[in-house]
Amino acid sequence: FGTVDSWLIYNLTGGAANGGVHVTDVTNASRTMLMNIHTLKWDPELYNFFGIPPTILPTICSSSEIYGRITEGPFAGVPISGCLGDQQAALVGQLCMSKGDAKNTYGTGCFLLYNTGTRPVFSRHGLLTTAAFKLGKNKPCVYALEGSVAIAGAAINWLKDCLGVISNVQEVETLGREVTSTHGVYFVPAFSGLLAPYWRHDARGVICGLSQYADRRHIIRATLEAICFQ
C-alpha cells in the first residue's frame, strides 16, 4: 500500500527485484486518513478501522532526507532526497516557510494553504488541517490550514469543450473585458460538489441571474468571477 510518491521511490530505488525502499513523507501520509498528525505515525485506531495491516504501509519519513539512490539508467547513483505532497510542494515553492505565510494557486482547481507553524490548528470554518512540511529527520513538522476548491481552470475548459462559447481558452480574457460586469449573472461551478468550506458532495453547478440581455460574454465573465469568489 502507498501513494504515488511511495510507488515512485520504491521503483526508482530498485523495486521488487532489487530491494526498493518503501517510504513516504509526512505530507503524503497525512492524506491517507491513516496517519496521526500529532505523532506523525500510522495510527492503530485508523488502520484497524479500515482493515489495513500496518506491515504493508510505507515507513513515514521527513520531507527532506536521503531515502535511497536511483539504481538504473543515466541517473543511477543519484540520491532521492525530497518528497512533498502536491499542494504542500506549492507552499514550499512559493517560499511560505514562516507562520502566517499563505499561498493560493490556481490550476484545474484552486488551493489556499496557510502556514500555522509547528502547532496543528483545527478550523471551525470548514478548512482542513494538514502536515505542510518537515525539512529533515530532526526538524519539527510544520502544519497548515487548507481550503480546497475543486473547479477553477476546469470551468474555463468547460466553456470551450461542453458549452462551446469559446474556441480556445485565450478568448476568455478578451471576451470578459468586453463587458463591465456580469449583468447579474452568477455561476457556481460545482460540477463534482463543493469542497471547502461546505463539503457538499451532492451540490451541482448552477448559472443564475440570466436575462434576455445576457450573452456569452456575461457567462464568461461570471465564470472568471466564480474562480475568485470561491
XYZ file of C-alpha atoms in Angstrom:
230
model
C 0.000 0.000 0.000
C 1.147 3.516 -0.668
C 0.658 6.753 -2.546
C 2.165 7.840 -5.875
C 5.353 9.088 -4.214
C 5.971 5.819 -2.380
C 5.443 3.873 -5.613
C 7.908 6.095 -7.483
C 10.588 5.945 -4.788
C 10.151 2.186 -4.462
C 10.663 1.614 -8.180
C 13.449 4.161 -8.607
C 15.415 2.551 -5.770
C 15.180 -0.974 -7.183
C 11.588 -2.144 -6.909
C 10.684 -5.724 -6.072
C 13.708 -7.173 -7.871
C 16.371 -5.094 -6.152
C 15.134 -4.236 -2.694
C 13.364 -0.952 -3.379
C 12.824 1.414 -0.454
C 9.180 1.602 0.659
C 8.781 5.064 2.200
C 6.595 8.146 2.108
C 6.786 11.543 3.774
C 4.564 13.175 6.375
C 2.662 15.312 3.861
C 1.605 12.420 1.660
C 0.950 10.149 4.634
C -1.334 12.806 6.122
C -3.666 12.440 3.106
C -4.252 8.712 3.531
C -6.559 9.103 6.586
C -4.243 6.636 8.328
C -1.611 8.901 9.913
C -1.923 10.587 13.283
C -0.893 14.183 12.513
C 0.283 14.716 16.093
C 2.604 11.711 16.365
C 3.411 11.561 12.611
C 2.989 7.792 12.797
C 0.448 5.356 11.398
C -2.484 5.346 13.804
C -3.589 1.879 15.013
C -7.172 3.041 15.528
C -7.356 4.266 11.940
C -5.649 1.407 10.103
C -7.586 -1.143 12.150
C -10.837 0.667 11.346
C -10.098 0.440 7.609
C -8.770 -3.109 7.891
C -5.285 -2.290 6.592
C -2.417 -4.303 8.085
C 0.410 -1.962 9.183
C 3.022 -4.280 7.680
C 2.068 -3.161 4.158
C 2.364 0.560 4.924
C 5.463 2.544 3.895
C 7.791 3.986 6.517
C 6.937 7.628 7.221
C 9.947 9.915 6.760
C 10.565 13.639 6.719
C 10.141 15.647 3.522
C 13.881 16.202 3.145
C 16.349 13.382 3.680
C 18.086 10.778 1.547
C 15.602 7.938 1.087
C 17.746 5.915 -1.299
C 19.523 6.096 -4.630
C 18.373 5.528 -8.187
C 19.525 2.076 -9.251
C 19.278 2.124 -13.053
C 19.593 4.333 -16.099
C 21.565 7.523 -16.679
C 20.786 8.782 -13.167
C 21.974 5.621 -11.399
C 23.513 6.515 -8.068
C 21.763 9.877 -7.755
C 20.219 10.230 -4.284
C 16.481 10.808 -3.881
C 16.289 13.373 -1.116
C 12.988 15.233 -1.348
C 9.336 14.248 -1.156
C 6.320 16.526 -0.767
C 2.616 16.283 -1.486
C 1.089 18.314 -4.292
C -0.183 21.443 -2.535
C 2.444 21.305 0.192
C 5.091 21.417 -2.546
C 3.398 24.547 -3.917
C 3.525 26.101 -0.429
C 7.276 25.472 -0.233
C 7.755 26.534 -3.852
C 6.125 29.893 -3.052
C 8.539 30.236 -0.078
C 5.768 30.228 2.526
C 8.141 28.945 5.161
C 7.069 31.062 8.138
C 3.979 31.029 10.319
C 1.371 33.323 8.784
C 2.575 32.876 5.208
C -0.055 31.727 2.708
C -0.283 30.825 -0.951
C -3.193 30.469 -3.321
C -2.537 28.537 -6.529
C -4.857 28.249 -9.500
C -4.973 25.260 -11.819
C -7.668 22.690 -12.529
C -8.832 23.583 -9.033
C -7.523 26.192 -6.627
C -5.968 25.673 -3.236
C -5.202 28.030 -0.396
C -2.655 26.886 2.192
C -1.869 28.915 5.314
C 1.237 28.091 7.347
C 0.244 27.721 11.030
C 3.716 26.916 12.326
C 4.645 23.877 14.385
C 1.228 23.515 16.005
C -1.729 22.000 14.146
C -4.691 24.369 14.204
C -8.174 22.924 13.781
C -10.549 25.109 11.800
C -14.084 25.913 12.906
C -14.892 27.129 9.405
C -14.526 24.099 7.167
C -10.797 24.153 6.375
C -8.527 21.109 6.522
C -5.614 20.708 8.917
C -2.616 19.102 7.279
C 1.097 18.499 7.614
C 2.817 21.143 5.448
C 6.465 20.011 5.517
C 9.153 18.538 7.718
C 12.517 19.531 6.310
C 14.782 16.978 7.959
C 14.703 13.944 10.242
C 15.275 16.014 13.354
C 13.339 19.085 12.283
C 9.855 19.882 13.609
C 6.817 19.307 11.453
C 5.166 22.464 10.162
C 1.395 22.433 9.707
C -1.072 24.297 7.515
C -4.746 25.021 7.067
C -6.029 24.258 3.584
C -9.025 25.463 1.623
C -9.662 23.248 -1.399
C -11.762 24.252 -4.415
C -12.383 21.517 -6.971
C -13.158 23.602 -10.064
C -11.156 26.640 -11.188
C -9.395 26.382 -14.547
C -11.549 23.353 -15.333
C -14.501 25.730 -15.604
C -12.756 27.511 -18.480
C -12.289 24.176 -20.255
C -15.991 23.503 -19.721
C -16.870 26.755 -21.517
C -14.862 25.530 -24.508
C -15.437 21.790 -24.577
C -19.015 21.496 -23.319
C -20.801 24.820 -23.669
C -18.965 25.737 -26.864
C -18.979 29.507 -26.264
C -15.229 29.874 -26.916
C -12.918 28.125 -29.359
C -9.778 28.474 -27.230
C -9.102 29.391 -23.625
C -7.266 32.590 -24.558
C -10.587 34.104 -25.633
C -11.929 34.349 -22.092
C -9.897 37.431 -21.201
C -10.781 39.307 -24.390
C -14.484 38.498 -24.204
C -14.650 39.004 -20.437
C -13.231 42.526 -20.840
C -15.848 43.466 -23.426
C -18.456 43.837 -20.659
C -18.080 45.849 -17.450
C -19.997 43.389 -15.273
C -21.805 40.076 -15.402
C -25.142 41.928 -15.633
C -26.369 39.958 -12.611
C -25.254 36.546 -13.919
C -23.661 34.222 -11.352
C -22.063 30.845 -11.940
C -21.404 28.215 -9.282
C -19.199 25.579 -10.982
C -19.991 22.771 -8.541
C -19.589 20.059 -11.180
C -18.420 17.492 -8.640
C -19.858 19.023 -5.488
C -18.486 21.783 -3.277
C -15.315 21.381 -1.233
C -14.153 23.873 1.422
C -15.850 25.193 3.395
C -19.162 23.478 2.570
C -18.155 19.853 1.853
C -21.333 19.056 -0.058
C -20.735 16.178 -2.464
C -24.350 16.387 -3.579
C -24.124 20.024 -4.782
C -24.255 20.649 -8.523
C -23.393 23.568 -10.775
C -25.808 26.393 -11.495
C -25.933 29.531 -13.645
C -28.473 32.064 -12.376
C -29.474 35.661 -12.993
C -29.947 35.256 -16.735
C -31.937 37.884 -18.580
C -32.612 38.484 -22.276
C -29.644 40.868 -22.304
C -27.136 38.282 -21.093
C -24.875 36.789 -23.736
C -21.805 34.564 -23.741
C -19.598 37.424 -22.554
C -21.536 37.733 -19.314
C -21.375 33.985 -18.721
C -17.625 34.018 -19.413
C -17.082 36.913 -17.018
C -19.236 35.177 -14.409
C -17.034 32.100 -14.790
C -13.888 34.148 -14.167
C -15.501 35.806 -11.178
C -16.625 32.429 -9.831
C -12.998 31.366 -9.576
C -12.315 34.459 -7.458
C -15.460 34.120 -5.338
C -14.614 30.551 -4.411
